[in-house]
Each structure stands twice: as structure tokens, then as C-alpha cells.
Coordinates of C-alpha atoms in Angstrom, one line a residue:
X1 CA -2.9 116.2 3.4
X2 CA -3.5 118.7 6.1
X3 CA -6.5 118.7 8.5
X4 CA -7.9 122.0 9.4
X5 CA -10.1 122.4 12.6
X6 CA -13.0 124.6 11.9
X7 CA -14.8 126.0 15.0
X8 CA -18.5 125.1 15.4
X9 CA -21.0 127.9 15.2
X10 CA -22.6 128.4 18.7
X11 CA -26.2 129.2 19.1
X12 CA -25.6 131.9 21.7
X13 CA -26.9 131.9 25.2
X14 CA -29.8 129.4 24.6
X15 CA -27.6 126.3 24.8
X16 CA -28.0 126.0 28.6
X17 CA -31.8 125.9 28.3
X18 CA -31.6 123.3 25.5
X19 CA -29.6 121.0 27.7
X20 CA -32.0 121.4 30.7
X21 CA -35.2 120.8 28.7
X22 CA -35.0 117.0 28.5
X23 CA -34.1 116.9 32.2
X24 CA -37.1 119.0 33.1
X25 CA -39.4 116.8 31.0
X26 CA -38.1 113.6 32.7
X27 CA -38.5 115.0 36.2
X28 CA -42.0 116.2 35.2
X29 CA -43.0 112.7 33.9
X30 CA -41.7 111.0 37.1
X31 CA -43.6 113.4 39.3
X32 CA -46.8 112.9 37.3
X33 CA -46.5 109.1 37.4
X34 CA -45.8 109.0 41.2
X35 CA -48.8 111.3 41.8
X36 CA -51.0 108.9 39.9
X37 CA -49.7 105.9 41.8
X38 CA -50.2 107.8 45.1
X39 CA -53.9 108.4 44.2
X40 CA -54.4 104.7 43.3
X41 CA -52.9 103.6 46.6
X42 CA -55.1 106.0 48.5
X43 CA -58.2 104.7 46.7
X44 CA -57.2 101.1 47.5
X45 CA -56.6 102.0 51.2
X46 CA -60.1 103.7 51.3
X47 CA -61.7 100.6 49.7
X48 CA -60.1 98.3 52.2
X49 CA -60.9 100.5 55.2
X50 CA -64.6 100.6 54.2
X51 CA -65.0 96.8 54.1
X52 CA -67.8 95.4 56.2
X53 CA -69.2 91.9 56.5
X54 CA -71.7 91.2 53.7
X55 CA -69.8 93.3 51.1
X56 CA -69.2 91.5 47.8
X57 CA -65.6 91.9 46.5
X58 CA -63.2 90.8 43.8
X59 CA -59.6 90.0 44.8
X60 CA -56.6 91.0 42.6
X61 CA -56.3 87.3 41.6
X62 CA -59.9 87.2 40.4
X63 CA -61.5 85.5 43.3
X64 CA -65.1 86.7 44.0
X65 CA -66.5 86.4 47.5
X66 CA -68.5 88.0 50.2
X67 CA -66.7 89.5 53.2
X68 CA -67.4 87.5 56.4
X69 CA -64.9 88.9 58.8
X70 CA -62.3 91.8 58.7
X71 CA -59.2 91.6 60.9
X72 CA -56.2 93.9 61.2
X73 CA -54.3 92.3 58.3
X74 CA -56.7 89.7 56.8
X75 CA -60.1 89.5 55.3
X76 CA -62.2 86.3 55.5
X77 CA -64.2 85.7 52.3
X78 CA -67.0 83.2 51.6
X79 CA -66.4 82.1 48.0
X80 CA -69.1 79.4 48.0
X81 CA -71.6 78.1 50.4
X82 CA -69.6 77.2 53.5
X83 CA -66.2 77.7 51.9
X84 CA -64.2 80.4 53.7
X85 CA -60.9 81.8 52.5
X86 CA -58.6 84.1 54.3
X87 CA -56.7 86.7 52.2
X88 CA -54.5 89.7 52.9
X89 CA -56.3 93.0 52.9
X90 CA -54.0 94.3 50.1
X91 CA -55.4 91.5 47.8
X92 CA -58.8 93.1 47.7
X93 CA -59.1 94.6 44.2
X94 CA -62.5 96.2 44.2
X95 CA -65.9 96.2 45.7
X96 CA -68.9 94.9 43.6
X97 CA -71.9 97.2 44.0
X98 CA -75.2 95.5 44.9
X99 CA -76.9 94.6 41.6
X100 CA -80.4 94.6 43.1
X101 CA -80.2 98.2 44.3
X102 CA -78.5 99.4 41.1
X103 CA -80.7 97.7 38.5
X104 CA -84.3 97.9 40.0
X105 CA -85.8 100.9 41.6
X106 CA -87.4 100.6 45.0
X107 CA -91.0 99.5 45.3
X108 CA -92.1 102.9 46.4
X109 CA -90.5 104.6 43.5
X110 CA -92.1 102.4 40.8
X111 CA -95.2 103.8 39.1
X112 CA -97.7 101.2 38.1
X113 CA -99.7 101.8 35.0
X114 CA -103.2 100.3 35.2
X115 CA -103.1 99.4 31.5
X116 CA -99.9 97.4 32.0
X117 CA -101.5 95.5 35.0
X118 CA -104.4 94.3 32.8
X119 CA -102.1 92.6 30.3
X120 CA -100.8 89.2 31.0
X121 CA -97.4 88.1 29.7
X122 CA -97.6 85.9 26.7
X123 CA -95.6 82.6 26.9
X124 CA -93.5 81.9 23.8
X125 CA -93.0 78.2 23.1
X126 CA -89.7 77.2 21.6
X127 CA -89.7 74.5 18.9
X128 CA -88.7 71.0 20.1
X129 CA -85.2 70.1 19.2
X130 CA -84.6 66.8 17.4
X131 CA -81.8 64.7 18.9
X132 CA -78.8 64.6 16.6
X133 CA -77.5 61.1 15.8
X134 CA -73.8 61.1 15.1
X135 CA -72.4 57.8 14.0
X136 CA -69.3 56.5 15.7
X137 CA -69.3 59.3 18.3
X138 CA -67.3 57.3 20.9
X139 CA -70.0 54.6 21.4
X140 CA -69.4 50.9 21.0
X141 CA -71.8 48.5 19.2
X142 CA -73.6 47.8 22.5
X143 CA -74.4 51.6 23.0
X144 CA -71.9 52.2 25.8
X145 CA -69.5 55.1 25.7
X146 CA -65.8 54.1 25.2
X147 CA -63.2 55.4 27.6
X148 CA -60.2 55.1 25.2
X149 CA -59.5 57.1 22.1
X150 CA -59.0 55.3 18.8
X151 CA -56.2 57.8 17.9
X152 CA -52.6 56.7 17.9
X153 CA -50.5 57.9 20.8
X154 CA -48.8 61.3 20.4
X155 CA -45.5 60.2 21.9
X156 CA -43.7 57.0 22.7
X157 CA -41.8 56.0 25.8
X158 CA -38.3 54.5 25.6

């Protein structure tokens, strides 16, 4: 048995472009992604730079609070009445717009219709709900709630 080497047919001068096409696509994708990330970083920097006391924000970890003080590296947030937390500026995710301004128009902008002012709102009564009596719902015979479960333990100790 004799093996014969047969030369491959070449496609001519276009082979250089075919080899460069995937490289050009990869470089283009990397450039586009870095450009998008740069825009996001700039937006984040603008948001942090515009923080003022009284602004309502959400941190990247999901904490919602009102800005009390802004330092060089930290922001002090009030997350509840009298509870202050200090977070890094980079942890500020986004600013929550004031709901009062966005949802209701200003008093000067509202147009009152005299026909609407004459009507009084009608109160709708909801039907009274009957208490549901569930037998053996964790109560003992004397009516007190039991602390322990009647189920067997899920594991044993050795």
C-alpha cells in the first residue's frame, strides 16, 4: 500500500482576510464591552458626586436609606428612625426619585372641577369576617398555645 500526498486546493489571496476576521471580531467585542462598562462607571460616579443630605438611595446590597452626611470616602445613611449606617460611596447603587413630586402634580397645576367638589366620596363597608375555628391548631385543652411541636425529631444525637 502506497500513500499519495495530494496538495490541497488554495482559495487564492483571500486566506489572509479569513484568518484576520475572527481576530477583528474579538477585538471589536472587547472594545464595545469596555466602552459600555466605562459609561456605567461614569454614571455611577455622577450619581455619587450628586449626593446631598436628604436624598433617598438604595445601596448595591439592597439597603434603603436617606443620606445624612457625605464625606470624602463614606456616606452616612439613616435606614430607620435614629439608626445611622456608614457605607462606602461606591456602595451607593441608585438614587430613588421623590415619589411625592413624581406622582402628584403641584397644587397650582391642579384644575378643580366644581362638579367633582360637590360629590362626596362614598364609603364602602366590607363584610365582617367570621373567625375560623381550627381544631388542634397548637392549643392545649386549657386554651393556651403550646410551645413544642408534636412532630417527631428530624435527627438524633449520638
